[in-house]
PDB file of C-alpha atoms in Angstrom:
ATOM      1  CA  MET A   1     -23.173  44.618-133.217  1.00 39.00           C
ATOM      2  CA  LYS A   2     -26.822  43.709-132.997  1.00 36.00           C
ATOM      3  CA  LEU A   3     -28.287  42.196-136.035  1.00 38.00           C
ATOM      4  CA  THR A   4     -31.734  43.494-137.001  1.00 38.00           C
ATOM      5  CA  ASN A   5     -34.626  41.060-138.165  1.00 39.00           C
ATOM      6  CA  SER A   6     -34.242  42.334-141.769  1.00 37.00           C
ATOM      7  CA  LEU A   7     -30.374  41.658-142.002  1.00 37.00           C
ATOM      8  CA  LEU A   8     -30.871  38.400-140.191  1.00 39.00           C
ATOM      9  CA  VAL A   9     -33.412  37.602-143.190  1.00 38.00           C
ATOM     10  CA  GLY A  10     -30.950  38.916-145.912  1.00 40.00           C
ATOM     11  CA  LEU A  11     -28.043  36.801-144.542  1.00 39.00           C
ATOM     12  CA  ALA A  12     -29.966  33.569-144.152  1.00 40.00           C
ATOM     13  CA  ALA A  13     -31.432  34.004-147.948  1.00 37.00           C
ATOM     14  CA  SER A  14     -27.669  34.551-148.984  1.00 40.00           C
ATOM     15  CA  ILE A  15     -26.751  31.722-147.479  1.00 40.00           C
ATOM     16  CA  ALA A  16     -29.558  29.609-148.660  1.00 39.00           C
ATOM     17  CA  GLY A  17     -29.093  30.933-152.460  1.00 42.00           C
ATOM     18  CA  ALA A  18     -25.570  29.619-152.499  1.00 62.00           C
ATOM     19  CA  ALA A  19     -25.825  26.121-154.646  1.00 76.00           C
ATOM     20  CA  ALA A  20     -24.390  23.428-152.486  1.00 90.00           C
ATOM     21  CA  PHE A  21     -21.453  21.317-154.122  1.00 96.00           C
ATOM     22  CA  ASP A  22     -23.502  18.000-155.821  1.00 98.00           C
ATOM     23  CA  ILE A  23     -20.749  15.211-156.026  1.00 98.00           C
ATOM     24  CA  ASN A  24     -23.319  13.583-158.492  1.00 97.00           C
ATOM     25  CA  CYS A  25     -23.080  15.872-161.041  1.00 96.00           C
ATOM     26  CA  ASN A  26     -20.879  15.813-164.326  1.00 98.00           C
ATOM     27  CA  SER A  27     -20.286  19.546-164.289  1.00 98.00           C
ATOM     28  CA  ASN A  28     -18.268  20.172-161.203  1.00 98.00           C
ATOM     29  CA  TYR A  29     -15.150  22.217-161.297  1.00 98.00           C
ATOM     30  CA  ALA A  30     -12.283  21.828-158.850  1.00 98.00           C
ATOM     31  CA  SER A  31      -9.294  23.743-158.604  1.00 98.00           C
ATOM     32  CA  TYR A  32      -5.833  23.583-156.456  1.00 98.00           C
ATOM     33  CA  TYR A  33      -5.318  26.795-154.427  1.00 98.00           C
ATOM     34  CA  GLY A  34      -1.972  27.587-152.183  1.00 98.00           C
ATOM     35  CA  GLN A  35       1.139  27.402-154.311  1.00 97.00           C
ATOM     36  CA  ASN A  36       0.653  30.428-155.876  1.00 96.00           C
ATOM     37  CA  SER A  37       1.722  29.316-159.373  1.00 96.00           C
ATOM     38  CA  ALA A  38       0.870  32.428-161.324  1.00 97.00           C
ATOM     39  CA  ARG A  39       2.728  34.681-158.733  1.00 97.00           C
ATOM     40  CA  ASN A  40      -0.498  36.528-158.110  1.00 97.00           C
ATOM     41  CA  GLN A  41      -2.478  34.175-155.802  1.00 97.00           C
ATOM     42  CA  LYS A  42      -5.466  36.079-153.771  1.00 97.00           C
ATOM     43  CA  GLN A  43      -6.822  35.458-150.516  1.00 98.00           C
ATOM     44  CA  LEU A  44      -8.755  32.219-150.498  1.00 98.00           C
ATOM     45  CA  GLY A  45     -12.036  34.026-149.949  1.00 98.00           C
ATOM     46  CA  GLU A  46     -11.635  35.967-152.986  1.00 98.00           C
ATOM     47  CA  TYR A  47     -12.136  33.035-155.304  1.00 98.00           C
ATOM     48  CA  CYS A  48     -15.313  32.102-153.344  1.00 98.00           C
ATOM     49  CA  LYS A  49     -17.012  35.388-154.031  1.00 98.00           C
ATOM     50  CA  ASP A  50     -18.621  33.909-157.564  1.00 97.00           C
ATOM     51  CA  ALA A  51     -19.895  30.487-158.604  1.00 97.00           C
ATOM     52  CA  THR A  52     -16.795  29.458-160.585  1.00 98.00           C
ATOM     53  CA  GLU A  53     -15.071  26.712-158.731  1.00 98.00           C
ATOM     54  CA  ASP A  54     -17.212  24.063-156.584  1.00 98.00           C
ATOM     55  CA  VAL A  55     -14.113  22.369-155.051  1.00 98.00           C
ATOM     56  CA  ILE A  56     -11.065  24.027-153.508  1.00 98.00           C
ATOM     57  CA  VAL A  57      -8.016  21.785-153.059  1.00 98.00           C
ATOM     58  CA  LEU A  58      -5.724  23.181-150.583  1.00 98.00           C
ATOM     59  CA  ALA A  59      -2.124  22.305-151.355  1.00 98.00           C
ATOM     60  CA  PHE A  60      -0.166  21.189-149.874  1.00 98.00           C
ATOM     61  CA  MET A  61       0.528  19.213-146.591  1.00 98.00           C
ATOM     62  CA  ASN A  62       3.729  18.307-148.335  1.00 97.00           C
ATOM     63  CA  GLY A  63       5.149  16.274-145.283  1.00 97.00           C
ATOM     64  CA  PHE A  64       3.829  13.495-143.252  1.00 98.00           C
ATOM     65  CA  PRO A  65       3.364  11.731-140.909  1.00 97.00           C
ATOM     66  CA  ASN A  66       5.796  14.472-139.567  1.00 97.00           C
ATOM     67  CA  ILE A  67       3.390  17.231-140.858  1.00 98.00           C
ATOM     68  CA  LEU A  68       4.679  19.908-143.051  1.00 98.00           C
ATOM     69  CA  LEU A  69       2.192  22.494-144.729  1.00 98.00           C
ATOM     70  CA  ASN A  70       3.012  24.999-147.467  1.00 97.00           C
ATOM     71  CA  PHE A  71       0.845  27.366-148.689  1.00 98.00           C
ATOM     72  CA  ALA A  72       3.213  29.964-150.280  1.00 97.00           C
ATOM     73  CA  ASN A  73       2.188  33.468-149.623  1.00 96.00           C
ATOM     74  CA  ALA A  74      -1.295  32.527-148.190  1.00 97.00           C
ATOM     75  CA  CYS A  75       0.024  31.581-144.757  1.00 98.00           C
ATOM     76  CA  GLU A  76       3.414  32.256-143.310  1.00 96.00           C
ATOM     77  CA  THR A  77       2.877  32.228-139.757  1.00 98.00           C
ATOM     78  CA  THR A  78       3.390  29.347-137.301  1.00 98.00           C
ATOM     79  CA  PHE A  79       2.155  28.460-133.863  1.00 98.00           C
ATOM     80  CA  ASP A  80       4.503  29.655-131.100  1.00 97.00           C
ATOM     81  CA  GLY A  81       7.667  27.257-130.683  1.00 96.00           C
ATOM     82  CA  SER A  82       6.660  25.365-133.625  1.00 96.00           C
ATOM     83  CA  SER A  83       7.143  24.953-137.330  1.00 96.00           C
ATOM     84  CA  LEU A  84       3.473  24.120-137.904  1.00 98.00           C
ATOM     85  CA  LEU A  85       1.751  26.694-140.017  1.00 98.00           C
ATOM     86  CA  HIS A  86      -1.245  28.620-138.085  1.00 98.00           C
ATOM     87  CA  CYS A  87      -3.311  29.922-140.640  1.00 98.00           C
ATOM     88  CA  PRO A  88      -6.298  31.877-139.343  1.00 98.00           C
ATOM     89  CA  ASN A  89      -6.805  33.878-142.230  1.00 98.00           C
ATOM     90  CA  ILE A  90      -7.496  30.826-144.281  1.00 98.00           C
ATOM     91  CA  ALA A  91      -9.390  29.425-141.684  1.00 98.00           C
ATOM     92  CA  LYS A  92     -11.858  32.080-141.928  1.00 98.00           C
ATOM     93  CA  ASP A  93     -12.123  31.778-145.607  1.00 98.00           C
ATOM     94  CA  ILE A  94     -12.701  28.225-145.366  1.00 98.00           C
ATOM     95  CA  LYS A  95     -15.686  28.693-143.650  1.00 98.00           C
ATOM     96  CA  TYR A  96     -16.795  31.785-146.056  1.00 98.00           C
ATOM     97  CA  CYS A  97     -16.352  29.029-148.978  1.00 98.00           C
ATOM     98  CA  GLN A  98     -18.446  26.513-147.334  1.00 98.00           C
ATOM     99  CA  SER A  99     -21.179  29.152-146.719  1.00 98.00           C
ATOM    100  CA  GLN A 100     -21.232  29.674-150.413  1.00 98.00           C
ATOM    101  CA  GLY A 101     -21.726  26.150-151.143  1.00 98.00           C
ATOM    102  CA  LYS A 102     -18.193  25.158-152.171  1.00 98.00           C
ATOM    103  CA  ALA A 103     -16.104  21.963-150.654  1.00 98.00           C
ATOM    104  CA  VAL A 104     -12.831  22.594-149.449  1.00 98.00           C
ATOM    105  CA  VAL A 105     -10.539  19.878-149.090  1.00 98.00           C
ATOM    106  CA  LEU A 106      -6.423  19.219-148.146  1.00 98.00           C
ATOM    107  CA  SER A 107      -4.301  17.884-150.700  1.00 98.00           C
ATOM    108  CA  MET A 108      -1.340  15.590-149.138  1.00 98.00           C
ATOM    109  CA  GLY A 109       1.508  14.852-151.084  1.00 98.00           C
ATOM    110  CA  GLY A 110       2.645  16.992-154.201  1.00 96.00           C
ATOM    111  CA  ALA A 111       5.573  16.942-156.467  1.00 93.00           C
ATOM    112  CA  ALA A 112       7.999  17.963-153.692  1.00 89.00           C
ATOM    113  CA  GLY A 113       7.866  17.005-150.204  1.00 88.00           C
ATOM    114  CA  SER A 114       8.876  14.243-147.641  1.00 94.00           C
ATOM    115  CA  TYR A 115       6.116  11.965-147.066  1.00 97.00           C
ATOM    116  CA  GLY A 116       4.843   8.326-146.691  1.00 97.00           C
ATOM    117  CA  PHE A 117       3.880   5.826-144.354  1.00 98.00           C
ATOM    118  CA  SER A 118       6.151   2.896-142.921  1.00 97.00           C
ATOM    119  CA  GLY A 119       3.181   0.480-142.582  1.00 97.00           C
ATOM    120  CA  ASP A 120      -0.451   0.204-141.716  1.00 98.00           C
ATOM    121  CA  GLY A 121      -0.066   0.991-138.207  1.00 98.00           C
ATOM    122  CA  ASP A 122       1.665   4.273-139.032  1.00 98.00           C
ATOM    123  CA  ALA A 123      -1.062   5.202-141.383  1.00 98.00           C
ATOM    124  CA  ILE A 124      -3.827   4.456-139.060  1.00 98.00           C
ATOM    125  CA  SER A 125      -2.546   6.474-136.250  1.00 98.00           C
ATOM    126  CA  PHE A 126      -2.035   9.352-139.041  1.00 98.00           C
ATOM    127  CA  ALA A 127      -5.454   9.127-139.859  1.00 98.00           C
ATOM    128  CA  ASP A 128      -6.607   9.943-136.126  1.00 98.00           C
ATOM    129  CA  THR A 129      -4.075  12.740-136.427  1.00 98.00           C
ATOM    130  CA  VAL A 130      -5.664  14.223-139.479  1.00 98.00           C
ATOM    131  CA  TRP A 131      -8.960  13.693-138.087  1.00 98.00           C
ATOM    132  CA  ASN A 132      -8.543  15.490-134.565  1.00 98.00           C
ATOM    133  CA  MET A 133      -6.125  18.477-136.502  1.00 98.00           C
ATOM    134  CA  PHE A 134      -8.448  19.394-139.625  1.00 98.00           C
ATOM    135  CA  PHE A 135     -11.826  17.635-139.293  1.00 98.00           C
ATOM    136  CA  ASN A 136     -14.313  17.409-136.549  1.00 97.00           C
ATOM    137  CA  GLY A 137     -11.916  16.062-133.694  1.00 98.00           C
ATOM    138  CA  LYS A 138      -9.939  17.818-131.072  1.00 97.00           C
ATOM    139  CA  ALA A 139      -6.195  18.687-130.912  1.00 98.00           C
ATOM    140  CA  THR A 140      -4.005  21.341-129.208  1.00 97.00           C
ATOM    141  CA  GLN A 141      -2.951  22.791-132.513  1.00 98.00           C
ATOM    142  CA  ARG A 142      -5.181  23.032-135.253  1.00 98.00           C
ATOM    143  CA  PRO A 143      -3.741  25.060-138.232  1.00 98.00           C
ATOM    144  CA  PHE A 144      -6.952  26.065-139.483  1.00 98.00           C
ATOM    145  CA  ASP A 145      -8.470  26.712-136.071  1.00 98.00           C
ATOM    146  CA  ASP A 146     -12.310  25.421-135.737  1.00 98.00           C
ATOM    147  CA  ALA A 147     -12.694  25.190-139.622  1.00 98.00           C
ATOM    148  CA  VAL A 148     -13.538  21.666-140.512  1.00 98.00           C
ATOM    149  CA  LEU A 149     -12.354  20.768-143.685  1.00 98.00           C
ATOM    150  CA  ASP A 150     -14.865  18.606-146.210  1.00 98.00           C
ATOM    151  CA  GLY A 151     -12.206  15.719-147.157  1.00 98.00           C
ATOM    152  CA  ILE A 152      -8.565  15.035-148.059  1.00 98.00           C
ATOM    153  CA  ASP A 153      -6.886  14.529-151.597  1.00 98.00           C
ATOM    154  CA  LEU A 154      -3.984  12.643-152.054  1.00 98.00           C
ATOM    155  CA  ASP A 155      -1.404  13.739-154.784  1.00 98.00           C
ATOM    156  CA  ILE A 156       1.163  11.121-154.221  1.00 98.00           C
ATOM    157  CA  GLU A 157       3.958  11.614-156.656  1.00 96.00           C
ATOM    158  CA  GLY A 158       6.875   9.858-154.753  1.00 95.00           C
ATOM    159  CA  GLY A 159       7.511   7.393-152.109  1.00 93.00           C
ATOM    160  CA  SER A 160       6.164   4.022-151.529  1.00 93.00           C
ATOM    161  CA  GLY A 161       2.487   2.954-151.574  1.00 95.00           C
ATOM    162  CA  ALA A 162       2.596   1.490-148.311  1.00 97.00           C
ATOM    163  CA  GLY A 163      -0.255   2.210-145.692  1.00 98.00           C
ATOM    164  CA  TYR A 164      -2.680   4.489-148.022  1.00 98.00           C
ATOM    165  CA  PRO A 165      -5.576   2.005-147.892  1.00 98.00           C
ATOM    166  CA  ALA A 166      -5.327   1.771-144.242  1.00 98.00           C
ATOM    167  CA  PHE A 167      -4.972   5.592-143.766  1.00 98.00           C
ATOM    168  CA  ILE A 168      -8.117   5.988-146.020  1.00 98.00           C
ATOM    169  CA  ASN A 169     -10.259   3.291-144.204  1.00 98.00           C
ATOM    170  CA  GLN A 170      -9.538   4.742-140.814  1.00 98.00           C
ATOM    171  CA  LEU A 171     -10.109   8.261-141.842  1.00 98.00           C
ATOM    172  CA  ARG A 172     -13.435   7.024-143.274  1.00 98.00           C
ATOM    173  CA  SER A 173     -14.249   5.296-140.065  1.00 98.00           C
ATOM    174  CA  HIS A 174     -13.981   9.116-138.417  1.00 98.00           C
ATOM    175  CA  TYR A 175     -16.136  10.299-141.261  1.00 98.00           C
ATOM    176  CA  ALA A 176     -18.857   7.920-140.297  1.00 98.00           C
ATOM    177  CA  SER A 177     -18.875   9.066-136.751  1.00 98.00           C
ATOM    178  CA  ASP A 178     -20.115  12.489-137.904  1.00 97.00           C
ATOM    179  CA  PRO A 179     -23.389  12.163-139.884  1.00 96.00           C
ATOM    180  CA  SER A 180     -23.581  15.985-139.540  1.00 95.00           C
ATOM    181  CA  LYS A 181     -22.198  16.496-143.004  1.00 95.00           C
ATOM    182  CA  LYS A 182     -20.475  14.646-146.070  1.00 97.00           C
ATOM    183  CA  TYR A 183     -16.791  14.031-145.967  1.00 98.00           C
ATOM    184  CA  TYR A 184     -14.833  13.048-149.190  1.00 98.00           C
ATOM    185  CA  ILE A 185     -11.651  11.228-150.202  1.00 99.00           C
ATOM    186  CA  ALA A 186     -10.013  12.398-153.755  1.00 99.00           C
ATOM    187  CA  SER A 187      -6.990  11.644-155.442  1.00 98.00           C
ATOM    188  CA  ALA A 188      -4.816  13.062-158.027  1.00 98.00           C
ATOM    189  CA  PRO A 189      -3.028  10.360-160.194  1.00 98.00           C
ATOM    190  CA  GLN A 190      -1.084  10.990-163.262  1.00 98.00           C
ATOM    191  CA  CYS A 191      -2.913  10.130-166.644  1.00 98.00           C
ATOM    192  CA  PRO A 192      -0.751   6.915-167.613  1.00 98.00           C
ATOM    193  CA  PHE A 193      -2.631   4.025-166.423  1.00 98.00           C
ATOM    194  CA  PRO A 194      -2.375   2.522-163.596  1.00 98.00           C
ATOM    195  CA  ASP A 195      -0.771   5.278-161.849  1.00 98.00           C
ATOM    196  CA  ALA A 196       2.613   4.390-160.519  1.00 96.00           C
ATOM    197  CA  TYR A 197       2.208   5.554-156.980  1.00 96.00           C
ATOM    198  CA  LEU A 198      -1.565   4.959-156.238  1.00 96.00           C
ATOM    199  CA  GLY A 199      -2.590   2.166-158.619  1.00 97.00           C
ATOM    200  CA  SER A 200      -2.957  -0.602-155.930  1.00 97.00           C
ATOM    201  CA  THR A 201      -4.590   1.808-153.443  1.00 98.00           C
ATOM    202  CA  LEU A 202      -7.178   2.960-156.390  1.00 98.00           C
ATOM    203  CA  ASN A 203      -8.066  -0.552-156.695  1.00 98.00           C
ATOM    204  CA  SER A 204      -8.257  -1.398-152.765  1.00 98.00           C
ATOM    205  CA  ALA A 205      -9.788   1.867-151.023  1.00 98.00           C
ATOM    206  CA  TRP A 206     -12.569   4.088-151.361  1.00 98.00           C
ATOM    207  CA  PHE A 207     -12.575   7.223-153.337  1.00 98.00           C
ATOM    208  CA  ASP A 208     -15.170   9.614-154.265  1.00 98.00           C
ATOM    209  CA  MET A 209     -13.189  11.858-156.592  1.00 98.00           C
ATOM    210  CA  VAL A 210     -10.318  11.112-158.771  1.00 99.00           C
ATOM    211  CA  TYR A 211      -8.604  14.207-160.567  1.00 98.00           C
ATOM    212  CA  VAL A 212      -6.577  12.640-163.259  1.00 98.00           C
ATOM    213  CA  GLN A 213      -3.814  14.830-164.369  1.00 98.00           C
ATOM    214  CA  PHE A 214      -4.026  14.744-168.228  1.00 98.00           C
ATOM    215  CA  TYR A 215      -0.732  16.851-168.409  1.00 98.00           C
ATOM    216  CA  ASN A 216       2.972  16.266-168.445  1.00 98.00           C
ATOM    217  CA  ASN A 217       2.624  12.988-169.937  1.00 98.00           C
ATOM    218  CA  TYR A 218       1.969  11.282-173.365  1.00 98.00           C
ATOM    219  CA  CYS A 219      -1.882  10.968-172.718  1.00 98.00           C
ATOM    220  CA  GLY A 220      -2.385  14.667-171.692  1.00 98.00           C
ATOM    221  CA  LEU A 221      -5.270  16.580-173.265  1.00 98.00           C
ATOM    222  CA  ASN A 222      -2.769  17.912-176.091  1.00 98.00           C
ATOM    223  CA  ALA A 223      -2.400  14.280-177.400  1.00 98.00           C
ATOM    224  CA  TYR A 224      -6.436  14.080-177.767  1.00 98.00           C
ATOM    225  CA  PRO A 225      -7.756  12.046-179.559  1.00 97.00           C
ATOM    226  CA  THR A 226      -4.844   9.783-180.034  1.00 97.00           C
ATOM    227  CA  TRP A 227      -3.131   9.404-176.849  1.00 98.00           C
ATOM    228  CA  PHE A 228      -5.882  10.918-174.536  1.00 98.00           C
ATOM    229  CA  ASN A 229      -7.032   7.742-172.252  1.00 98.00           C
ATOM    230  CA  TYR A 230      -9.795   8.919-170.272  1.00 98.00           C
ATOM    231  CA  GLY A 231     -11.569   5.582-171.240  1.00 98.00           C
ATOM    232  CA  ASP A 232      -8.928   3.594-169.307  1.00 98.00           C
ATOM    233  CA  TRP A 233     -10.164   5.551-166.309  1.00 98.00           C
ATOM    234  CA  ASP A 234     -13.706   4.974-167.000  1.00 98.00           C
ATOM    235  CA  ASN A 235     -13.163   1.393-167.145  1.00 98.00           C
ATOM    236  CA  TRP A 236     -11.273   1.392-163.880  1.00 98.00           C
ATOM    237  CA  ALA A 237     -14.247   3.430-162.457  1.00 98.00           C
ATOM    238  CA  LYS A 238     -16.834   0.759-163.492  1.00 98.00           C
ATOM    239  CA  THR A 239     -14.889  -2.698-162.963  1.00 98.00           C
ATOM    240  CA  LYS A 240     -12.118  -1.997-160.380  1.00 98.00           C
ATOM    241  CA  SER A 241     -13.280   0.859-158.099  1.00 98.00           C
ATOM    242  CA  VAL A 242     -14.335  -0.097-154.603  1.00 98.00           C
ATOM    243  CA  ASN A 243     -17.071   2.696-155.347  1.00 98.00           C
ATOM    244  CA  LYS A 244     -18.651   1.992-158.443  1.00 98.00           C
ATOM    245  CA  ASN A 245     -20.132   5.813-158.327  1.00 98.00           C
ATOM    246  CA  VAL A 246     -16.618   7.327-158.293  1.00 98.00           C
ATOM    247  CA  LYS A 247     -16.392  10.535-160.324  1.00 98.00           C
ATOM    248  CA  ILE A 248     -13.357  11.124-162.691  1.00 98.00           C
ATOM    249  CA  PHE A 249     -12.171  14.783-163.206  1.00 99.00           C
ATOM    250  CA  ILE A 250     -10.582  15.916-166.508  1.00 99.00           C
ATOM    251  CA  GLY A 251      -7.420  17.507-164.911  1.00 98.00           C
ATOM    252  CA  ALA A 252      -5.977  20.331-166.981  1.00 98.00           C
ATOM    253  CA  PRO A 253      -3.129  23.073-166.669  1.00 98.00           C
ATOM    254  CA  GLY A 254      -4.658  26.483-165.926  1.00 98.00           C
ATOM    255  CA  SER A 255      -2.272  28.072-168.484  1.00 98.00           C
ATOM    256  CA  PRO A 256       0.563  27.582-170.584  1.00 98.00           C
ATOM    257  CA  SER A 257       2.951  28.040-167.870  1.00 97.00           C
ATOM    258  CA  ALA A 258       1.243  25.811-165.261  1.00 98.00           C
ATOM    259  CA  ALA A 259       2.514  22.831-166.717  1.00 97.00           C
ATOM    260  CA  SER A 260       5.442  21.328-169.206  1.00 97.00           C
ATOM    261  CA  SER A 261       2.780  20.038-171.481  1.00 98.00           C
ATOM    262  CA  GLY A 262      -0.694  19.353-171.906  1.00 98.00           C
ATOM    263  CA  TYR A 263      -2.268  22.752-171.894  1.00 98.00           C
ATOM    264  CA  VAL A 264      -5.220  23.357-174.325  1.00 98.00           C
ATOM    265  CA  ASP A 265      -7.288  26.384-174.764  1.00 98.00           C
ATOM    266  CA  GLY A 266     -10.843  26.717-173.692  1.00 98.00           C
ATOM    267  CA  SER A 267     -12.404  25.769-177.110  1.00 98.00           C
ATOM    268  CA  THR A 268     -10.167  22.461-177.413  1.00 98.00           C
ATOM    269  CA  LEU A 269     -11.108  21.763-173.814  1.00 98.00           C
ATOM    270  CA  SER A 270     -14.724  22.112-174.475  1.00 98.00           C
ATOM    271  CA  THR A 271     -14.363  19.562-177.219  1.00 98.00           C
ATOM    272  CA  VAL A 272     -12.761  16.931-175.215  1.00 98.00           C
ATOM    273  CA  TYR A 273     -15.335  17.674-172.183  1.00 98.00           C
ATOM    274  CA  ASN A 274     -18.345  17.372-174.449  1.00 98.00           C
ATOM    275  CA  ALA A 275     -16.998  14.238-175.708  1.00 98.00           C
ATOM    276  CA  VAL A 276     -16.199  12.660-172.659  1.00 98.00           C
ATOM    277  CA  ARG A 277     -19.890  13.779-171.266  1.00 98.00           C
ATOM    278  CA  ALA A 278     -21.526  12.151-173.918  1.00 98.00           C
ATOM    279  CA  ASN A 279     -19.668   8.783-173.917  1.00 98.00           C
ATOM    280  CA  TYR A 280     -18.744   8.291-170.182  1.00 98.00           C
ATOM    281  CA  THR A 281     -20.851   8.185-167.213  1.00 97.00           C
ATOM    282  CA  SER A 282     -18.115   8.377-164.740  1.00 98.00           C
ATOM    283  CA  LEU A 283     -17.405  12.043-165.450  1.00 98.00           C
ATOM    284  CA  GLY A 284     -17.512  14.433-162.566  1.00 98.00           C
ATOM    285  CA  GLY A 285     -16.232  17.516-164.124  1.00 98.00           C
ATOM    286  CA  ILE A 286     -12.848  19.297-164.832  1.00 98.00           C
ATOM    287  CA  MET A 287      -9.908  20.113-162.509  1.00 98.00           C
ATOM    288  CA  THR A 288      -7.384  22.716-162.947  1.00 98.00           C
ATOM    289  CA  TRP A 289      -3.640  23.528-161.756  1.00 98.00           C
ATOM    290  CA  ASP A 290      -4.168  25.825-160.103  1.00 98.00           C
ATOM    291  CA  VAL A 291      -6.573  28.652-159.559  1.00 98.00           C
ATOM    292  CA  SER A 292      -4.359  31.269-159.787  1.00 98.00           C
ATOM    293  CA  GLN A 293      -3.213  30.258-163.352  1.00 98.00           C
ATOM    294  CA  ALA A 294      -6.596  29.380-164.344  1.00 98.00           C
ATOM    295  CA  ARG A 295      -8.097  32.700-163.314  1.00 98.00           C
ATOM    296  CA  THR A 296      -5.441  34.913-164.696  1.00 98.00           C
ATOM    297  CA  SER A 297      -5.525  32.996-168.181  1.00 98.00           C
ATOM    298  CA  GLY A 298      -9.338  33.398-168.388  1.00 98.00           C
ATOM    299  CA  LEU A 299      -9.442  29.773-168.808  1.00 98.00           C
ATOM    300  CA  ALA A 300     -11.638  29.399-165.446  1.00 98.00           C
ATOM    301  CA  SER A 301     -14.300  31.657-166.761  1.00 98.00           C
ATOM    302  CA  SER A 302     -14.466  29.367-169.957  1.00 98.00           C
ATOM    303  CA  ILE A 303     -14.496  26.154-167.916  1.00 98.00           C
ATOM    304  CA  ARG A 304     -17.596  27.403-165.970  1.00 98.00           C
ATOM    305  CA  SER A 305     -19.332  28.332-169.092  1.00 98.00           C
ATOM    306  CA  MET A 306     -18.880  25.011-170.831  1.00 97.00           C
ATOM    307  CA  LEU A 307     -19.929  23.078-167.758  1.00 98.00           C
ATOM    308  CA  ASN A 308     -23.167  25.168-167.330  1.00 96.00           C
ATOM    309  CA  ALA A 309     -23.828  24.636-171.193  1.00 94.00           C
TER     310      ALA A 309
END
């Protein structure tokens, strides 16, 4: 099909009109996608047709360094003769979401999986693999074809902490080799401070965003204000973090069924968010688990409204 001049102008205007993700804001909304938590997960691109989320976190690479990917009903096809997922539909949607100004990152880990490094050498080698398979490198098999992700998220909930700083440092060296775009390192620790699995890594490696899970723990959103401990994370950001401009996100369940504990309604979450915004400059916004839950319950639209207020 040949594009007319008017269509080309309209397409360019549409892309230009999509507000690009700005990490320096305190009003960003990140949400996880891929595990079909609400059992009604849509195609990724459907969630990028409006301005609700700013960051989509693909969940999960739940096995590494022997790579296992799991995106539930969003991708079930593999490369011929391999167990490695090949996800052309997600690849197409990653590029669409990016064209709408959203960042798309891949989460490594999760509550269930087989992952971890034997040491720094193992981690450094795997960082090279990740760059080649998911970013601007080259590999024979790329799960998302020619789509180039915006970053990596570490949701480490098991195993040892060995190798993660080396992994991050090596991946960031690859990031630096491509000045054409901004790449990110994120993590999703549990709210008890310090995090049991990533505590030492958080103190020794660079992070751009930290999605603190304020649920399934005594320090969850449901314990606000008594045990809610955002202040501990703000203090870490300003005194211990390698990146003193790291952004901390308030992690929330997207609905009552999205977590064992910690869910609060939109009104309560707005109260917490506004209090944090008024007192802590480290705030980056809100994160939810997951997009299917938050969209179905209506919490996602409430979050977008409070962030825009």
